[in-house]
mmCIF file with all atom_site columns, C-alpha atoms in Angstrom:
data_model
loop_
_atom_site.group_PDB
_atom_site.id
_atom_site.type_symbol
_atom_site.label_atom_id
_atom_site.label_alt_id
_atom_site.label_comp_id
_atom_site.label_asym_id
_atom_site.label_entity_id
_atom_site.label_seq_id
_atom_site.pdbx_PDB_ins_code
_atom_site.Cartn_x
_atom_site.Cartn_y
_atom_site.Cartn_z
_atom_site.occupancy
_atom_site.B_iso_or_equiv
_atom_site.pdbx_formal_charge
_atom_site.auth_seq_id
_atom_site.auth_comp_id
_atom_site.auth_asym_id
_atom_site.auth_atom_id
_atom_site.pdbx_PDB_model_num
ATOM 1  C CA . UNK N 1 1  ? -158.970 86.067  -188.054 1.00 65.00 ? 28 UNK N CA 1
ATOM 2  C CA . UNK N 1 2  ? -155.177 86.311  -188.111 1.00 74.00 ? 29 UNK N CA 1
ATOM 3  C CA . UNK N 1 3  ? -153.386 89.540  -187.407 1.00 75.00 ? 30 UNK N CA 1
ATOM 4  C CA . UNK N 1 4  ? -151.419 91.096  -190.263 1.00 71.00 ? 31 UNK N CA 1
ATOM 5  C CA . UNK N 1 5  ? -147.636 90.777  -190.018 1.00 69.00 ? 32 UNK N CA 1
ATOM 6  C CA . UNK N 1 6  ? -145.904 93.797  -188.484 1.00 66.00 ? 33 UNK N CA 1
ATOM 7  C CA . UNK N 1 7  ? -145.029 96.632  -190.836 1.00 67.00 ? 34 UNK N CA 1
ATOM 8  C CA . UNK N 1 8  ? -141.219 97.081  -191.127 1.00 62.00 ? 35 UNK N CA 1
ATOM 9  C CA . UNK N 1 9  ? -141.200 100.296 -189.063 1.00 65.00 ? 36 UNK N CA 1
ATOM 10 C CA . UNK N 1 10 ? -142.921 98.468  -186.179 1.00 55.00 ? 37 UNK N CA 1
ATOM 11 C CA . UNK N 1 11 ? -140.224 95.783  -185.973 1.00 55.00 ? 38 UNK N CA 1
ATOM 12 C CA . UNK N 1 12 ? -137.919 96.173  -182.962 1.00 61.00 ? 39 UNK N CA 1
ATOM 13 C CA . UNK N 1 13 ? -134.496 97.306  -184.098 1.00 62.00 ? 40 UNK N CA 1
ATOM 14 C CA . UNK N 1 14 ? -131.269 96.327  -182.407 1.00 65.00 ? 41 UNK N CA 1
ATOM 15 C CA . UNK N 1 15 ? -129.873 99.241  -180.446 1.00 64.00 ? 42 UNK N CA 1
ATOM 16 C CA . UNK N 1 16 ? -126.334 100.219 -181.419 1.00 61.00 ? 43 UNK N CA 1
ATOM 17 C CA . UNK N 1 17 ? -123.835 99.226  -178.779 1.00 59.00 ? 44 UNK N CA 1
ATOM 18 C CA . UNK N 1 18 ? -122.243 102.314 -177.261 1.00 60.00 ? 45 UNK N CA 1
ATOM 19 C CA . UNK N 1 19 ? -118.862 100.646 -176.709 1.00 59.00 ? 46 UNK N CA 1
ATOM 20 C CA . UNK N 1 20 ? -118.417 100.128 -180.466 1.00 56.00 ? 47 UNK N CA 1
ATOM 21 C CA . UNK N 1 21 ? -118.421 103.858 -181.276 1.00 58.00 ? 48 UNK N CA 1
ATOM 22 C CA . UNK N 1 22 ? -114.879 104.437 -180.051 1.00 67.00 ? 49 UNK N CA 1
ATOM 23 C CA . UNK N 1 23 ? -113.220 101.573 -181.908 1.00 68.00 ? 50 UNK N CA 1
ATOM 24 C CA . UNK N 1 24 ? -111.493 102.054 -185.258 1.00 79.00 ? 51 UNK N CA 1
ATOM 25 C CA . UNK N 1 25 ? -112.633 100.934 -188.689 1.00 85.00 ? 52 UNK N CA 1
ATOM 26 C CA . UNK N 1 26 ? -110.250 97.950  -188.758 1.00 85.00 ? 53 UNK N CA 1
ATOM 27 C CA . UNK N 1 27 ? -111.648 96.727  -185.457 1.00 83.00 ? 54 UNK N CA 1
ATOM 28 C CA . UNK N 1 28 ? -115.206 97.203  -186.750 1.00 85.00 ? 55 UNK N CA 1
ATOM 29 C CA . UNK N 1 29 ? -114.351 95.289  -189.910 1.00 87.00 ? 56 UNK N CA 1
ATOM 30 C CA . UNK N 1 30 ? -112.812 92.463  -187.871 1.00 86.00 ? 57 UNK N CA 1
ATOM 31 C CA . UNK N 1 31 ? -115.875 92.352  -185.638 1.00 86.00 ? 58 UNK N CA 1
ATOM 32 C CA . UNK N 1 32 ? -118.199 92.252  -188.652 1.00 88.00 ? 59 UNK N CA 1
ATOM 33 C CA . UNK N 1 33 ? -116.171 89.435  -190.243 1.00 88.00 ? 60 UNK N CA 1
ATOM 34 C CA . UNK N 1 34 ? -116.194 87.436  -187.003 1.00 87.00 ? 61 UNK N CA 1
ATOM 35 C CA . UNK N 1 35 ? -119.981 87.771  -186.742 1.00 88.00 ? 62 UNK N CA 1
ATOM 36 C CA . UNK N 1 36 ? -120.429 86.755  -190.399 1.00 86.00 ? 63 UNK N CA 1
ATOM 37 C CA . UNK N 1 37 ? -118.115 83.764  -189.971 1.00 85.00 ? 64 UNK N CA 1
ATOM 38 C CA . UNK N 1 38 ? -120.006 82.566  -186.907 1.00 85.00 ? 65 UNK N CA 1
ATOM 39 C CA . UNK N 1 39 ? -123.316 82.914  -188.776 1.00 85.00 ? 66 UNK N CA 1
ATOM 40 C CA . UNK N 1 40 ? -121.869 80.833  -191.612 1.00 84.00 ? 67 UNK N CA 1
ATOM 41 C CA . UNK N 1 41 ? -120.697 78.168  -189.185 1.00 86.00 ? 68 UNK N CA 1
ATOM 42 C CA . UNK N 1 42 ? -124.126 78.079  -187.532 1.00 89.00 ? 69 UNK N CA 1
ATOM 43 C CA . UNK N 1 43 ? -125.777 77.653  -190.935 1.00 88.00 ? 70 UNK N CA 1
ATOM 44 C CA . UNK N 1 44 ? -123.405 74.793  -191.804 1.00 88.00 ? 71 UNK N CA 1
ATOM 45 C CA . UNK N 1 45 ? -124.056 73.117  -188.451 1.00 90.00 ? 72 UNK N CA 1
ATOM 46 C CA . UNK N 1 46 ? -127.813 73.446  -188.986 1.00 91.00 ? 73 UNK N CA 1
ATOM 47 C CA . UNK N 1 47 ? -127.496 71.834  -192.419 1.00 93.00 ? 74 UNK N CA 1
ATOM 48 C CA . UNK N 1 48 ? -125.413 69.008  -190.952 1.00 93.00 ? 75 UNK N CA 1
ATOM 49 C CA . UNK N 1 49 ? -127.993 68.371  -188.237 1.00 94.00 ? 76 UNK N CA 1
ATOM 50 C CA . UNK N 1 50 ? -130.826 68.421  -190.778 1.00 95.00 ? 77 UNK N CA 1
ATOM 51 C CA . UNK N 1 51 ? -128.980 65.908  -192.967 1.00 95.00 ? 78 UNK N CA 1
ATOM 52 C CA . UNK N 1 52 ? -128.358 63.596  -189.996 1.00 95.00 ? 79 UNK N CA 1
ATOM 53 C CA . UNK N 1 53 ? -132.023 63.860  -188.994 1.00 96.00 ? 80 UNK N CA 1
ATOM 54 C CA . UNK N 1 54 ? -133.160 63.020  -192.545 1.00 96.00 ? 81 UNK N CA 1
ATOM 55 C CA . UNK N 1 55 ? -130.847 59.995  -192.640 1.00 96.00 ? 82 UNK N CA 1
ATOM 56 C CA . UNK N 1 56 ? -132.209 58.764  -189.315 1.00 96.00 ? 83 UNK N CA 1
ATOM 57 C CA . UNK N 1 57 ? -135.788 59.292  -190.508 1.00 96.00 ? 84 UNK N CA 1
ATOM 58 C CA . UNK N 1 58 ? -135.129 57.341  -193.723 1.00 96.00 ? 85 UNK N CA 1
ATOM 59 C CA . UNK N 1 59 ? -133.584 54.473  -191.757 1.00 96.00 ? 86 UNK N CA 1
ATOM 60 C CA . UNK N 1 60 ? -136.627 54.348  -189.468 1.00 96.00 ? 87 UNK N CA 1
ATOM 61 C CA . UNK N 1 61 ? -138.992 54.388  -192.443 1.00 95.00 ? 88 UNK N CA 1
ATOM 62 C CA . UNK N 1 62 ? -137.042 51.541  -194.058 1.00 95.00 ? 89 UNK N CA 1
ATOM 63 C CA . UNK N 1 63 ? -137.161 49.490  -190.843 1.00 94.00 ? 90 UNK N CA 1
ATOM 64 C CA . UNK N 1 64 ? -140.890 50.147  -190.509 1.00 93.00 ? 91 UNK N CA 1
ATOM 65 C CA . UNK N 1 65 ? -141.521 49.025  -194.087 1.00 93.00 ? 92 UNK N CA 1
ATOM 66 C CA . UNK N 1 66 ? -139.511 45.826  -193.510 1.00 93.00 ? 93 UNK N CA 1
ATOM 67 C CA . UNK N 1 67 ? -141.397 45.121  -190.277 1.00 92.00 ? 94 UNK N CA 1
ATOM 68 C CA . UNK N 1 68 ? -144.724 45.449  -192.094 1.00 90.00 ? 95 UNK N CA 1
ATOM 69 C CA . UNK N 1 69 ? -143.720 42.825  -194.665 1.00 87.00 ? 96 UNK N CA 1
ATOM 70 C CA . UNK N 1 70 ? -142.193 40.421  -192.157 1.00 85.00 ? 97 UNK N CA 1
ATOM 71 C CA . UNK N 1 71 ? -145.488 39.228  -190.635 1.00 75.00 ? 98 UNK N CA 1
ATOM 72 C CA . UNK N 1 72 ? -147.252 38.114  -193.867 1.00 63.00 ? 99 UNK N CA 1
#
């Protein structure tokens, strides 16, 4: 039997970084924007890789289908 997924309060939470407490709100905002931008870039890169993989898979499937018909 599978174990139930962890209840939200059991999930490990990221500890706040102590060095961030002294920085101003503009710096915090800049940091937050930088993190968000990087996450967006990672998502875009993941999508690009997935698209390339799908294209390669389709090409292989096409080649396989052609090879099957070639022998007769």
